[in-house]
Amino acid sequence: MKTALHFLFFLSVVTICSSLELEWLESPNPTGFLRCLRSSTTDHINQLTFTSANSSYTDIYSFSARNPRFLNASGRLSPAVIVTPSAESQVQAVVICARKNDMQIRTRSGGHDFEGLSYSSTYTRPFVLLDMINLRSVIADPVAKTAIVQAGATLGEVYYWINRASGTLAFPAGVWSTVGATGLICGGGYGPLRRKYGFAADNVLDARIVDVRGNILDRKGMGEDLFWAIRGGSCSSFGVILSWKLNLVDVPSKLTIFTVTREERQTEIMYPFQTIAPVLPNELDIRCRISTVRNNASTRADGLVVQLGFTGSYLGSAEEALAIFDSRLPQLRIQRSELQEVTWIEALMQSSFFPFFSANYTPENFLDRTFLADIPTKAKSDFVRSPISVPGLNGLWDKLLEVGEGETTVIFTPYGGVLDSYPESTIPFPNRAGTLFMIYARVLWVGNTTQKLEWIRSLHDYLTPYVSSNPRRAYYNYDDLDLGANPATGMISNIAARRWGRSYFNNNFNRLIAIKTLVDPVNFFRHEQTVPTFSLIQDM
Ligand SMILES: Cc1cc2nc3c(=O)[nH]c(=O)nc-3n(C[C@H](O)[C@H](O)[C@H](O)COP(=O)(O)OP(=O)(O)OC[C@H]3O[C@@H](n4cnc5c(N)ncnc54)[C@H](O)[C@@H]3O)c2cc1C
Ligand SMILES: *[C@@H]1O[C@H](CO)[C@@H](O)[C@H](O)[C@H]1NC(C)=O
Ligand SMILES: *[C@@H]1O[C@H](CO)[C@@H](O)[C@H](O)[C@H]1NC(C)=O
Ligand SMILES: *[C@@H]1O[C@H](CO)[C@@H](O)[C@H](O)[C@H]1NC(C)=O
Ligand SMILES: *[C@@H]1O[C@H](CO)[C@@H](O)[C@H](O)[C@H]1NC(C)=O
């Protein structure tokens, strides 16, 4: 039945495509795009439109290019035109005019894309950058416990305005205040409340999107399939998000936070941590940030040791937290003096600005989109479903010590809690029950970057026997072009698309392809890792 349906899509879509495909053979026309935009919007669109002829182009472009690895990078194209809409109708006009003039678009909200795909391109085809920075209002309703968040808002802005409405309401999203709420939700989005309240995408009630025809659709208008897809299955494949309606959750007026580092007994601590952390009370979030530091106890010529940094929060008192640590994670030897009772916004500041947190910071710092310095990095992710063995951990420490002090950071984020109670298909992000923890691994893009790239790939190889397989899973929000990329135009290889598609979405990738085929049959919304349509997949 399912196959028959797919085949029907295929047939109808091929007919539409064969006429529209021809359009793609024409050349992209930036001048025509600008002319179209000016004639179809009555607003002050000129002041919101930039080409390389405008002196402010570089500032606008680089302001939200959050991974400096892609600024001035060779093999990367920057946009022919940047549009920074201040009204929803202008977003509609950008989509319509881009299609008419054969221009692909990239949409940027927070600009933290790990591969810079929201603002730069590995293709040679000129494109339009749709930068949502001017559409970033956040309106929290403490009575209904909801918030309306425009696409361009950062997590810091979302957290700040929720806190202004209520100190005991929260949105379960991530850390690091300049990350865009939209990009984060589009890939799932985890944070300190994941084990108690699920992912950010689990807490979305409604969304507004501009589709390939330039129509604005809300949840009712787009239907449950598309609404499912944009909550973890990427948004850039399906349209342009204008805003979200978010569910807010309760947090206590006082909670407990901690940041402790341990530079000895690493394996003794980490081996049990892997299986204990996912079954701790749902109120406890504890992540482990692993890096290398100088320590005079080191037995190495370079003086380095592996440092484990445990950071997190407990939605309750310090005494309760301490009792949990004493009984469940005694190896950590956490002291009462290492625990601090704070408000929710203080906890968010601590985790968001970690490890640079200072007591002088105020909630207003959340509104500053330049507050956190961006560092050039290359990163990868993995999901672990059975604990890494003792020799495996020992080998991991040796591996991390191959690069210089602090040049790598690996984070273990335990899952469990309510995440165990949802099936994999609840949202496209599939890593739920059975996942012990996620691994984020990065290397700083400094010094000999060829060597850095080789090293992070060798770390990935090293981890192969210890992490998920068939497919080896990865987090879409930590996108990685090593997993493959679509060509700029034309057919897409089934095998190539499935490699990254199944890594990010596992079996949900099939449903994403079906939805993509329905809502964007011409594959207008296309970049290196957008979900392809059936008709464009070869050897299906
Ligand atoms: C320092 C740092 C900390 C992080 N912490 C966390 C964390 O705690 N938890 C977590 O889950 N993730 C975290 N991430 C990953 C983060 O969720 C992703 O990088 C996310 O994609 C960033 O969203 P953005 O809006 O900033 O990115 P962008 O670069 O603007 O966009 C990312 C993707 O979404 C698309 N997109 C953006 N806006 C729209 C729109 N309006 N409509 C359609 N498509 C759109 C882009 O085209 C691109 O494909 C972190 C990343 C960094 C760099
Ligand atoms: C960019 O330059 C064009 C052409 O000179 C002008 O019309 C437009 O207003 C400029 N854009 C901005 C944002 O200044
Ligand atoms: C990129 O180039 C611009 C202009 O030449 C320069 O000002 C900027 O510092 C460069 N940025 C990086 C990250 O190299
Ligand atoms: C090691 O460092 C600690 C604190 O930094 C210091 O107290 C101690 O004397 C040092 N030991 C040696 C052997 O240098
Ligand atoms: C950078 O590292 C690569 C791979 O390890 C090596 O081949 C190359 O010689 C190095 N380049 C420089 C300038 O050291």
PDB file of N, CA and C in Angstrom, residues 2 35 44 53 92 94 124 144 153 157 183 201 225 235 255 262 281 287 318 350 425 432-433 488 510-511 521 526 528:
ATOM      1  N   LYS A   2       1.805   1.276   0.933  1.00  0.00           N
ATOM      2  CA  LYS A   2       2.673   2.435   1.052  1.00  0.00           C
ATOM      3  C   LYS A   2       3.471   2.625  -0.246  1.00  0.00           C
ATOM      4  N   ARG A  35      14.744  43.153  -9.386  1.00  0.00           N
ATOM      5  CA  ARG A  35      13.672  43.899 -10.053  1.00  0.00           C
ATOM      6  C   ARG A  35      12.315  43.383  -9.583  1.00  0.00           C
ATOM      7  N   HIS A  44       9.792  49.371   2.255  1.00  0.00           N
ATOM      8  CA  HIS A  44      11.115  49.940   1.946  1.00  0.00           C
ATOM      9  C   HIS A  44      12.116  48.813   1.709  1.00  0.00           C
ATOM     10  N   ALA A  53      27.729  45.431  -3.976  1.00  0.00           N
ATOM     11  CA  ALA A  53      27.932  46.854  -4.274  1.00  0.00           C
ATOM     12  C   ALA A  53      27.618  47.732  -3.057  1.00  0.00           C
ATOM     13  N   GLN A  92       7.462  36.240   1.639  1.00  0.00           N
ATOM     14  CA  GLN A  92       6.701  35.641   0.530  1.00  0.00           C
ATOM     15  C   GLN A  92       7.256  36.131  -0.815  1.00  0.00           C
ATOM     16  N   VAL A  94      10.243  37.203  -1.508  1.00  0.00           N
ATOM     17  CA  VAL A  94      11.571  36.634  -1.774  1.00  0.00           C
ATOM     18  C   VAL A  94      11.418  35.247  -2.404  1.00  0.00           C
ATOM     19  N   THR A 124      28.551  26.540  -7.222  1.00  0.00           N
ATOM     20  CA  THR A 124      28.998  27.767  -7.898  1.00  0.00           C
ATOM     21  C   THR A 124      27.806  28.646  -8.291  1.00  0.00           C
ATOM     22  N   ALA A 144      -1.466  31.425  29.628  1.00  0.00           N
ATOM     23  CA  ALA A 144      -1.654  30.278  28.723  1.00  0.00           C
ATOM     24  C   ALA A 144      -0.435  29.352  28.737  1.00  0.00           C
ATOM     25  N   ALA A 153      14.626  34.930  16.253  1.00  0.00           N
ATOM     26  CA  ALA A 153      15.011  35.062  17.670  1.00  0.00           C
ATOM     27  C   ALA A 153      16.085  34.048  18.051  1.00  0.00           C
ATOM     28  N   GLU A 157      17.272  35.469  23.448  1.00  0.00           N
ATOM     29  CA  GLU A 157      16.093  36.338  23.383  1.00  0.00           C
ATOM     30  C   GLU A 157      14.854  35.601  23.887  1.00  0.00           C
ATOM     31  N   GLY A 183      16.724  27.267  14.050  1.00  0.00           N
ATOM     32  CA  GLY A 183      17.584  26.165  13.611  1.00  0.00           C
ATOM     33  C   GLY A 183      17.556  25.036  14.621  1.00  0.00           C
ATOM     34  N   ALA A 201      11.599  20.481  19.949  1.00  0.00           N
ATOM     35  CA  ALA A 201      10.598  20.189  18.915  1.00  0.00           C
ATOM     36  C   ALA A 201       9.382  19.461  19.481  1.00  0.00           C
ATOM     37  N   ASP A 225       1.423  16.220   8.483  1.00  0.00           N
ATOM     38  CA  ASP A 225       2.662  15.670   7.921  1.00  0.00           C
ATOM     39  C   ASP A 225       3.773  16.710   7.901  1.00  0.00           C
ATOM     40  N   CYS A 235      14.115  22.299   8.394  1.00  0.00           N
ATOM     41  CA  CYS A 235      13.100  23.232   7.860  1.00  0.00           C
ATOM     42  C   CYS A 235      13.502  23.698   6.481  1.00  0.00           C
ATOM     43  N   LEU A 255      16.563  26.188  42.108  1.00  0.00           N
ATOM     44  CA  LEU A 255      17.084  24.897  41.679  1.00  0.00           C
ATOM     45  C   LEU A 255      18.580  24.878  41.931  1.00  0.00           C
ATOM     46  N   ARG A 262      37.272  17.170  37.042  1.00  0.00           N
ATOM     47  CA  ARG A 262      38.074  16.088  37.621  1.00  0.00           C
ATOM     48  C   ARG A 262      39.185  15.760  36.629  1.00  0.00           C
ATOM     49  N   PRO A 281      17.109  10.441  38.281  1.00  0.00           N
ATOM     50  CA  PRO A 281      15.798  11.115  38.241  1.00  0.00           C
ATOM     51  C   PRO A 281      15.726  12.115  37.071  1.00  0.00           C
ATOM     52  N   ARG A 287      25.861  16.696  32.189  1.00  0.00           N
ATOM     53  CA  ARG A 287      26.604  16.427  30.958  1.00  0.00           C
ATOM     54  C   ARG A 287      28.081  16.388  31.310  1.00  0.00           C
ATOM     55  N   ALA A 318      19.754  21.742  46.842  1.00  0.00           N
ATOM     56  CA  ALA A 318      21.130  21.240  46.827  1.00  0.00           C
ATOM     57  C   ALA A 318      21.255  19.978  47.676  1.00  0.00           C
ATOM     58  N   GLN A 350      24.329  30.525  33.506  1.00  0.00           N
ATOM     59  CA  GLN A 350      25.495  29.694  33.811  1.00  0.00           C
ATOM     60  C   GLN A 350      25.747  28.671  32.697  1.00  0.00           C
ATOM     61  N   SER A 425       9.458   7.479  15.884  1.00  0.00           N
ATOM     62  CA  SER A 425       8.781   8.246  14.833  1.00  0.00           C
ATOM     63  C   SER A 425       7.950   9.398  15.384  1.00  0.00           C
ATOM     64  N   ARG A 432      15.732   8.187  20.624  1.00  0.00           N
ATOM     65  CA  ARG A 432      14.911   8.204  21.842  1.00  0.00           C
ATOM     66  C   ARG A 432      15.291   7.011  22.685  1.00  0.00           C
ATOM     67  N   ALA A 433      14.338   6.115  22.888  1.00  0.00           N
ATOM     68  CA  ALA A 433      14.577   4.927  23.709  1.00  0.00           C
ATOM     69  C   ALA A 433      15.783   4.157  23.175  1.00  0.00           C
ATOM     70  N   ALA A 488      24.309  20.549  -6.846  1.00  0.00           N
ATOM     71  CA  ALA A 488      23.576  21.822  -6.914  1.00  0.00           C
ATOM     72  C   ALA A 488      22.268  21.692  -7.675  1.00  0.00           C
ATOM     73  N   ASN A 510      12.364   8.135   5.131  1.00  0.00           N
ATOM     74  CA  ASN A 510      11.397   7.794   4.078  1.00  0.00           C
ATOM     75  C   ASN A 510      10.185   8.711   4.123  1.00  0.00           C
ATOM     76  N   ARG A 511       9.664   8.927   5.318  1.00  0.00           N
ATOM     77  CA  ARG A 511       8.488   9.796   5.424  1.00  0.00           C
ATOM     78  C   ARG A 511       8.839  11.241   5.064  1.00  0.00           C
ATOM     79  N   PRO A 521       7.418  19.788  -4.790  1.00  0.00           N
ATOM     80  CA  PRO A 521       7.717  18.815  -5.853  1.00  0.00           C
ATOM     81  C   PRO A 521       8.845  19.256  -6.782  1.00  0.00           C
ATOM     82  N   ARG A 526      16.506  23.754  -1.709  1.00  0.00           N
ATOM     83  CA  ARG A 526      17.554  22.777  -1.953  1.00  0.00           C
ATOM     84  C   ARG A 526      18.902  23.315  -1.511  1.00  0.00           C
ATOM     85  N   GLU A 528      22.940  21.524   0.203  1.00  0.00           N
ATOM     86  CA  GLU A 528      23.781  20.330   0.251  1.00  0.00           C
ATOM     87  C   GLU A 528      23.130  19.176   1.012  1.00  0.00           C
TER      88      GLU A 528
END
